[in-house]
PDB file of C-alpha atoms in Angstrom:
ATOM      1  CA  MET A   1     -88.513  51.906 -34.531  1.00  0.00           C
ATOM      2  CA  ARG A   2     -85.272  52.140 -36.323  1.00  0.00           C
ATOM      3  CA  PHE A   3     -82.226  53.964 -34.619  1.00  0.00           C
ATOM      4  CA  ASP A   4     -79.461  55.248 -37.052  1.00  0.00           C
ATOM      5  CA  TYR A   5     -76.158  53.676 -34.830  1.00  0.00           C
ATOM      6  CA  THR A   6     -73.685  57.067 -34.131  1.00  0.00           C
ATOM      7  CA  ALA A   7     -70.816  57.530 -35.237  1.00  0.00           C
ATOM      8  CA  ILE A   8     -67.122  57.695 -33.429  1.00  0.00           C
ATOM      9  CA  LEU A   9     -63.491  58.765 -34.159  1.00  0.00           C
ATOM     10  CA  SER A  10     -61.607  56.386 -32.581  1.00  0.00           C
ATOM     11  CA  SER A  11     -58.070  54.738 -32.319  1.00  0.00           C
ATOM     12  CA  SER A  12     -57.124  51.352 -34.473  1.00  0.00           C
ATOM     13  CA  PRO A  13     -55.825  49.313 -31.748  1.00  0.00           C
ATOM     14  CA  ASP A  14     -52.937  47.780 -34.314  1.00  0.00           C
ATOM     15  CA  THR A  15     -52.060  51.069 -36.106  1.00  0.00           C
ATOM     16  CA  GLY A  16     -53.870  53.794 -33.886  1.00  0.00           C
ATOM     17  CA  GLU A  17     -54.534  56.024 -36.687  1.00  0.00           C
ATOM     18  CA  PRO A  18     -57.464  56.898 -36.840  1.00  0.00           C
ATOM     19  CA  MET A  19     -61.181  54.928 -37.745  1.00  0.00           C
ATOM     20  CA  VAL A  20     -64.248  55.543 -37.828  1.00  0.00           C
ATOM     21  CA  ILE A  21     -66.890  53.541 -35.247  1.00  0.00           C
ATOM     22  CA  PHE A  22     -70.229  52.825 -35.938  1.00  0.00           C
ATOM     23  CA  ARG A  23     -72.329  51.680 -32.518  1.00  0.00           C
ATOM     24  CA  PRO A  24     -75.511  50.926 -31.397  1.00  0.00           C
ATOM     25  CA  GLU A  25     -77.066  53.647 -29.472  1.00  0.00           C
ATOM     26  CA  VAL A  26     -80.095  55.042 -28.372  1.00  0.00           C
ATOM     27  CA  GLN A  27     -81.349  57.953 -26.129  1.00  0.00           C
ATOM     28  CA  ILE A  28     -82.886  57.494 -23.229  1.00  0.00           C
ATOM     29  CA  LYS A  29     -84.629  59.292 -20.257  1.00  0.00           C
ATOM     30  CA  VAL A  30     -84.011  58.360 -17.071  1.00  0.00           C
ATOM     31  CA  HIS A  31     -86.754  59.357 -13.917  1.00  0.00           C
ATOM     32  CA  GLY A  32     -86.148  59.624 -10.338  1.00  0.00           C
ATOM     33  CA  SER A  33     -87.946  61.926  -7.615  1.00  0.00           C
ATOM     34  CA  LYS A  34     -85.354  65.335  -8.663  1.00  0.00           C
ATOM     35  CA  GLY A  35     -86.158  64.589 -11.861  1.00  0.00           C
ATOM     36  CA  SER A  36     -85.946  63.321 -15.481  1.00  0.00           C
ATOM     37  CA  GLY A  37     -81.552  62.773 -18.517  1.00  0.00           C
ATOM     38  CA  ASP A  38     -81.296  62.338 -21.707  1.00  0.00           C
ATOM     39  CA  PHE A  39     -78.729  59.644 -22.105  1.00  0.00           C
ATOM     40  CA  LEU A  40     -76.742  58.351 -25.010  1.00  0.00           C
ATOM     41  CA  ALA A  41     -77.087  54.507 -24.165  1.00  0.00           C
ATOM     42  CA  LEU A  42     -75.002  51.425 -26.028  1.00  0.00           C
ATOM     43  CA  VAL A  43     -77.223  49.136 -27.557  1.00  0.00           C
ATOM     44  CA  ASP A  44     -75.573  45.238 -26.178  1.00  0.00           C
ATOM     45  CA  THR A  45     -76.026  42.266 -26.647  1.00  0.00           C
ATOM     46  CA  GLY A  46     -73.825  40.437 -24.431  1.00  0.00           C
ATOM     47  CA  ALA A  47     -74.544  42.041 -21.858  1.00  0.00           C
ATOM     48  CA  ASP A  48     -76.559  40.540 -18.754  1.00  0.00           C
ATOM     49  CA  ASN A  49     -78.068  43.537 -17.535  1.00  0.00           C
ATOM     50  CA  THR A  50     -78.533  47.656 -17.598  1.00  0.00           C
ATOM     51  CA  ILE A  51     -76.303  49.346 -16.279  1.00  0.00           C
ATOM     52  CA  LEU A  52     -75.575  52.893 -15.847  1.00  0.00           C
ATOM     53  CA  PRO A  53     -72.768  54.796 -13.700  1.00  0.00           C
ATOM     54  CA  GLU A  54     -74.006  55.947 -10.065  1.00  0.00           C
ATOM     55  CA  SER A  55     -73.622  59.830 -10.513  1.00  0.00           C
ATOM     56  CA  ILE A  56     -77.040  59.622 -12.659  1.00  0.00           C
ATOM     57  CA  ALA A  57     -78.560  58.194  -9.528  1.00  0.00           C
ATOM     58  CA  HIS A  58     -77.142  60.459  -7.451  1.00  0.00           C
ATOM     59  CA  ASP A  59     -78.021  63.496 -10.451  1.00  0.00           C
ATOM     60  CA  LEU A  60     -81.941  62.635  -9.983  1.00  0.00           C
ATOM     61  CA  GLY A  61     -82.936  61.374  -6.772  1.00  0.00           C
ATOM     62  CA  ILE A  62     -83.036  57.365  -7.847  1.00  0.00           C
ATOM     63  CA  THR A  63     -82.804  56.156  -4.373  1.00  0.00           C
ATOM     64  CA  LEU A  64     -80.346  52.643  -4.458  1.00  0.00           C
ATOM     65  CA  ILE A  65     -79.580  49.636  -2.564  1.00  0.00           C
ATOM     66  CA  ALA A  66     -76.795  47.493  -2.487  1.00  0.00           C
ATOM     67  CA  GLY A  67     -76.458  44.315  -4.153  1.00  0.00           C
ATOM     68  CA  LYS A  68     -75.727  41.422  -1.944  1.00  0.00           C
ATOM     69  CA  GLY A  69     -74.636  38.568  -5.126  1.00  0.00           C
ATOM     70  CA  PRO A  70     -71.664  38.408  -6.149  1.00  0.00           C
ATOM     71  CA  ALA A  71     -69.881  41.383  -8.185  1.00  0.00           C
ATOM     72  CA  ALA A  72     -70.685  41.436 -12.312  1.00  0.00           C
ATOM     73  CA  THR A  73     -68.231  40.928 -14.074  1.00  0.00           C
ATOM     74  CA  ALA A  74     -67.563  42.336 -17.157  1.00  0.00           C
ATOM     75  CA  PHE A  75     -64.522  42.465 -20.210  1.00  0.00           C
ATOM     76  CA  GLY A  76     -61.251  40.498 -18.880  1.00  0.00           C
ATOM     77  CA  GLY A  77     -62.864  39.605 -15.271  1.00  0.00           C
ATOM     78  CA  GLN A  78     -62.937  43.678 -13.947  1.00  0.00           C
ATOM     79  CA  GLU A  79     -64.710  42.857 -11.257  1.00  0.00           C
ATOM     80  CA  ILE A  80     -67.641  45.661 -10.386  1.00  0.00           C
ATOM     81  CA  THR A  81     -69.779  46.236  -7.264  1.00  0.00           C
ATOM     82  CA  LEU A  82     -73.139  47.646  -8.510  1.00  0.00           C
ATOM     83  CA  SER A  83     -76.749  48.502  -6.096  1.00  0.00           C
ATOM     84  CA  TYR A  84     -79.285  48.024  -8.278  1.00  0.00           C
ATOM     85  CA  ALA A  85     -83.009  49.915  -7.983  1.00  0.00           C
ATOM     86  CA  ASP A  86     -86.056  50.060 -10.607  1.00  0.00           C
ATOM     87  CA  VAL A  87     -85.544  53.479 -12.357  1.00  0.00           C
ATOM     88  CA  LYS A  88     -89.308  54.006 -15.182  1.00  0.00           C
ATOM     89  CA  LEU A  89     -87.214  54.146 -18.764  1.00  0.00           C
ATOM     90  CA  GLU A  90     -88.128  56.015 -21.849  1.00  0.00           C
ATOM     91  CA  LEU A  91     -87.328  54.801 -24.995  1.00  0.00           C
ATOM     92  CA  VAL A  92     -88.308  58.317 -27.823  1.00  0.00           C
ATOM     93  CA  HIS A  93     -88.791  58.042 -31.397  1.00  0.00           C
ATOM     94  CA  PRO A  94     -90.491  60.519 -33.395  1.00  0.00           C
ATOM     95  CA  ASP A  95     -92.819  57.396 -34.131  1.00  0.00           C
ATOM     96  CA  GLU A  96     -93.558  55.908 -30.628  1.00  0.00           C
ATOM     97  CA  THR A  97     -92.548  56.876 -26.873  1.00  0.00           C
ATOM     98  CA  LEU A  98     -92.901  54.090 -24.907  1.00  0.00           C
ATOM     99  CA  ARG A  99     -92.168  54.122 -20.761  1.00  0.00           C
ATOM    100  CA  TRP A 100     -91.248  50.619 -18.374  1.00  0.00           C
ATOM    101  CA  LEU A 101     -90.720  50.271 -14.982  1.00  0.00           C
ATOM    102  CA  ALA A 102     -86.947  47.681 -15.140  1.00  0.00           C
ATOM    103  CA  ARG A 103     -84.369  46.718 -12.339  1.00  0.00           C
ATOM    104  CA  VAL A 104     -81.406  48.624 -13.897  1.00  0.00           C
ATOM    105  CA  TYR A 105     -77.517  48.700 -11.846  1.00  0.00           C
ATOM    106  CA  PHE A 106     -75.754  51.115 -11.036  1.00  0.00           C
ATOM    107  CA  ALA A 107     -71.988  50.734 -10.741  1.00  0.00           C
ATOM    108  CA  ALA A 108     -69.156  53.839  -9.176  1.00  0.00           C
ATOM    109  CA  GLY A 109     -68.796  56.504 -12.139  1.00  0.00           C
ATOM    110  CA  ASP A 110     -69.303  60.001 -13.659  1.00  0.00           C
ATOM    111  CA  ALA A 111     -71.795  59.130 -16.536  1.00  0.00           C
ATOM    112  CA  ASP A 112     -69.954  62.057 -18.462  1.00  0.00           C
ATOM    113  CA  LYS A 113     -67.306  59.023 -18.874  1.00  0.00           C
ATOM    114  CA  GLU A 114     -68.620  55.288 -18.498  1.00  0.00           C
ATOM    115  CA  THR A 115     -70.907  53.611 -21.201  1.00  0.00           C
ATOM    116  CA  LEU A 116     -73.671  53.483 -20.212  1.00  0.00           C
ATOM    117  CA  ILE A 117     -75.136  49.757 -20.763  1.00  0.00           C
ATOM    118  CA  LEU A 118     -78.340  48.504 -22.432  1.00  0.00           C
ATOM    119  CA  GLY A 119     -78.383  45.097 -21.947  1.00  0.00           C
ATOM    120  CA  HIS A 120     -80.758  42.176 -21.457  1.00  0.00           C
ATOM    121  CA  GLN A 121     -82.164  42.409 -18.089  1.00  0.00           C
ATOM    122  CA  GLY A 122     -83.941  45.887 -18.032  1.00  0.00           C
ATOM    123  CA  PHE A 123     -84.091  46.497 -21.773  1.00  0.00           C
ATOM    124  CA  LEU A 124     -83.322  43.319 -24.719  1.00  0.00           C
ATOM    125  CA  ASP A 125     -85.563  41.457 -23.063  1.00  0.00           C
ATOM    126  CA  TYR A 126     -88.809  43.870 -23.762  1.00  0.00           C
ATOM    127  CA  PHE A 127     -87.711  44.049 -27.653  1.00  0.00           C
ATOM    128  CA  THR A 128     -87.076  42.553 -30.473  1.00  0.00           C
ATOM    129  CA  ALA A 129     -83.813  44.076 -31.773  1.00  0.00           C
ATOM    130  CA  ILE A 130     -82.304  43.470 -35.550  1.00  0.00           C
ATOM    131  CA  PHE A 131     -79.426  44.860 -35.620  1.00  0.00           C
ATOM    132  CA  MET A 132     -79.048  45.460 -39.732  1.00  0.00           C
ATOM    133  CA  GLY A 133     -74.773  46.230 -39.967  1.00  0.00           C
ATOM    134  CA  GLU A 134     -75.185  46.930 -43.378  1.00  0.00           C
ATOM    135  CA  ASP A 135     -77.367  50.182 -42.599  1.00  0.00           C
ATOM    136  CA  CYS A 136     -75.041  50.574 -39.368  1.00  0.00           C
ATOM    137  CA  ALA A 137     -79.022  51.159 -37.977  1.00  0.00           C
ATOM    138  CA  LEU A 138     -80.773  49.217 -34.813  1.00  0.00           C
ATOM    139  CA  ASP A 139     -84.598  48.200 -34.928  1.00  0.00           C
ATOM    140  CA  LEU A 140     -86.403  47.688 -32.001  1.00  0.00           C
ATOM    141  CA  GLN A 141     -90.322  46.695 -31.478  1.00  0.00           C
ATOM    142  CA  ALA A 142     -91.505  45.900 -27.798  1.00  0.00           C
ATOM    143  CA  ASN A 143     -92.477  42.593 -26.947  1.00  0.00           C
ATOM    144  CA  ALA A 144     -95.314  41.192 -24.844  1.00  0.00           C
ATOM    145  CA  TYR A 145     -93.172  41.568 -22.004  1.00  0.00           C
ATOM    146  CA  LEU A 146     -92.522  44.507 -21.461  1.00  0.00           C
ATOM    147  CA  PRO A 147     -93.502  46.256 -18.788  1.00  0.00           C
ATOM    148  CA  ARG A 148     -95.533  49.741 -20.046  1.00  0.00           C
ATOM    149  CA  ILE A 149     -96.448  52.469 -18.055  1.00  0.00           C
ATOM    150  CA  ALA A 150     -98.784  54.399 -19.614  1.00  0.00           C
ATOM    151  CA  ASP A 151     -98.889  57.792 -18.185  1.00  0.00           C
ATOM    152  CA  LYS A 152     -97.186  60.452 -19.586  1.00  0.00           C
ATOM    153  CA  SER A 153     -95.970  62.190 -15.797  1.00  0.00           C
ATOM    154  CA  ALA A 154     -92.468  61.204 -14.519  1.00  0.00           C
TER     155      ALA A 154
END
Protein backbone atom coordinates (compact mmCIF):
# COMPACT_ATOMS: atom_id res chain seq x y z
CA MET A 1 0.00 0.00 0.00
CA ARG A 2 1.48 3.30 -1.06
CA PHE A 3 0.67 6.55 0.74
CA ASP A 4 1.71 10.01 -0.41
CA TYR A 5 3.27 12.24 2.23
CA THR A 6 1.20 15.13 3.56
CA ALA A 7 2.44 18.62 2.69
CA ILE A 8 2.19 21.11 5.53
CA LEU A 9 3.16 24.78 5.68
CA SER A 10 5.57 25.59 8.48
CA SER A 11 8.03 28.29 9.44
CA SER A 12 11.75 27.74 8.96
CA PRO A 13 13.46 27.58 12.39
CA ASP A 14 16.44 29.59 11.12
CA THR A 15 14.74 32.37 9.17
CA GLY A 16 11.06 32.22 10.13
CA GLU A 17 10.21 32.15 6.42
CA PRO A 18 7.38 29.90 5.25
CA MET A 19 8.43 26.47 4.05
CA VAL A 20 6.69 23.29 2.96
CA ILE A 21 7.39 20.13 4.97
CA PHE A 22 6.42 16.67 3.72
CA ARG A 23 5.37 14.19 6.43
CA PRO A 24 4.70 10.43 6.26
CA GLU A 25 1.11 10.45 7.50
CA VAL A 26 -1.71 7.97 6.94
CA GLN A 27 -5.45 7.97 7.61
CA ILE A 28 -6.42 5.55 10.34
CA LYS A 29 -9.80 4.66 11.72
CA VAL A 30 -10.08 4.18 15.48
CA HIS A 31 -13.04 2.17 16.82
CA GLY A 32 -14.69 2.48 20.24
CA SER A 33 -18.00 1.59 21.90
CA LYS A 34 -19.58 4.90 20.77
CA GLY A 35 -18.50 4.59 17.14
CA SER A 36 -15.40 5.26 15.11
CA GLY A 37 -13.42 8.21 13.84
CA ASP A 38 -10.97 8.87 11.01
CA PHE A 39 -7.70 10.59 11.88
CA LEU A 40 -4.49 11.60 10.14
CA ALA A 41 -1.51 10.14 12.01
CA LEU A 42 2.26 10.49 11.67
CA VAL A 43 4.19 7.27 11.01
CA ASP A 44 7.17 7.77 13.34
CA THR A 45 10.10 5.32 13.33
CA GLY A 46 11.53 7.13 16.37
CA ALA A 47 8.46 6.42 18.53
CA ASP A 48 8.39 3.28 20.63
CA ASN A 49 4.60 3.34 21.02
CA THR A 50 1.43 4.36 19.24
CA ILE A 51 0.13 7.42 21.09
CA LEU A 52 -3.17 9.22 20.57
CA PRO A 53 -4.79 12.13 22.42
CA GLU A 54 -7.11 11.18 25.30
CA SER A 55 -9.88 13.22 23.68
CA ILE A 56 -10.22 10.49 21.03
CA ALA A 57 -10.77 7.85 23.73
CA HIS A 58 -13.40 10.00 25.43
CA ASP A 59 -15.21 10.82 22.18
CA LEU A 60 -15.28 7.18 21.00
CA GLY A 61 -16.09 5.54 24.34
CA ILE A 62 -12.75 3.81 24.83
CA THR A 63 -12.21 2.87 28.48
CA LEU A 64 -8.69 3.81 29.54
CA ILE A 65 -6.49 2.04 32.07
CA ALA A 66 -3.99 4.17 33.99
CA GLY A 67 -0.41 3.19 33.26
CA LYS A 68 1.56 1.88 36.26
CA GLY A 69 5.00 2.24 34.69
CA PRO A 70 7.16 5.34 34.35
CA ALA A 71 5.99 8.27 32.27
CA ALA A 72 6.96 8.33 28.61
CA THR A 73 9.78 10.65 27.66
CA ALA A 74 9.33 12.91 24.64
CA PHE A 75 11.96 14.82 22.68
CA GLY A 76 13.74 17.23 25.02
CA GLY A 77 13.08 15.07 28.09
CA GLN A 78 9.46 16.13 28.61
CA GLU A 79 7.63 13.45 30.61
CA ILE A 80 4.14 12.41 29.49
CA THR A 81 1.81 10.33 31.67
CA LEU A 82 0.03 7.72 29.58
CA SER A 83 -3.11 5.61 29.89
CA TYR A 84 -3.77 2.68 27.58
CA ALA A 85 -6.38 0.43 26.00
CA ASP A 86 -6.54 -2.36 23.46
CA VAL A 87 -8.18 -0.71 20.46
CA LYS A 88 -9.40 -1.82 17.05
CA LEU A 89 -7.51 0.13 14.36
CA GLU A 90 -8.13 0.19 10.64
CA LEU A 91 -5.91 1.26 7.77
CA VAL A 92 -7.84 1.94 4.57
CA HIS A 93 -6.26 2.06 1.14
CA PRO A 94 -8.01 1.82 -2.25
CA ASP A 95 -6.38 -1.60 -2.76
CA GLU A 96 -6.89 -3.07 0.71
CA THR A 97 -8.38 -2.52 4.16
CA LEU A 98 -6.55 -3.88 7.21
CA ARG A 99 -8.08 -4.19 10.69
CA TRP A 100 -6.26 -5.23 13.84
CA LEU A 101 -6.32 -5.01 17.62
CA ALA A 102 -3.49 -2.96 19.10
CA ARG A 103 -2.29 -1.71 22.46
CA VAL A 104 -2.62 2.06 22.11
CA TYR A 105 -1.43 4.66 24.60
CA PHE A 106 -3.28 7.89 25.26
CA ALA A 107 -1.89 11.23 26.44
CA ALA A 108 -3.80 14.24 27.73
CA GLY A 109 -4.54 16.44 24.75
CA ASP A 110 -6.97 17.48 22.07
CA ALA A 111 -6.94 15.63 18.73
CA ASP A 112 -7.38 18.95 16.91
CA LYS A 113 -4.14 20.30 18.41
CA GLU A 114 -2.02 17.19 18.91
CA THR A 115 -0.15 14.94 16.51
CA LEU A 116 -1.27 11.32 16.50
CA ILE A 117 1.80 9.07 16.54
CA LEU A 118 1.99 5.62 14.98
CA GLY A 119 5.09 4.11 16.58
CA HIS A 120 6.55 0.63 16.75
CA GLN A 121 4.22 -1.00 19.29
CA GLY A 122 0.72 -1.10 17.82
CA PHE A 123 1.71 -0.13 14.28
CA LEU A 124 5.21 -0.32 12.77
CA ASP A 125 5.94 -3.74 14.29
CA TYR A 126 3.17 -5.07 12.04
CA PHE A 127 4.46 -3.62 8.75
CA THR A 128 7.43 -3.50 6.47
CA ALA A 129 7.78 0.23 5.82
CA ILE A 130 9.77 1.89 3.05
CA PHE A 131 10.08 5.67 3.30
CA MET A 132 10.81 7.16 -0.11
CA GLY A 133 11.89 10.74 0.52
CA GLU A 134 12.56 11.50 -3.12
CA ASP A 135 9.03 10.43 -4.07
CA CYS A 136 7.42 11.82 -0.88
CA ALA A 137 5.70 8.48 -0.38
CA LEU A 138 5.51 5.63 2.12
CA ASP A 139 5.04 1.97 1.20
CA LEU A 140 3.46 -0.23 3.89
CA GLN A 141 3.11 -3.99 3.60
CA ALA A 142 1.54 -6.00 6.43
CA ASN A 143 3.84 -8.65 7.88
CA ALA A 144 3.07 -11.96 9.60
CA TYR A 145 2.83 -10.28 13.04
CA LEU A 146 -0.26 -8.19 12.16
CA PRO A 147 -3.06 -9.46 14.47
CA ARG A 148 -5.75 -9.13 11.80
CA ILE A 149 -9.44 -8.83 12.55
CA ALA A 150 -11.35 -10.26 9.62
CA ASP A 151 -14.85 -8.90 10.30
CA LYS A 152 -16.01 -5.60 8.82
CA SER A 153 -18.17 -4.59 11.74
CA ALA A 154 -17.08 -1.85 14.12
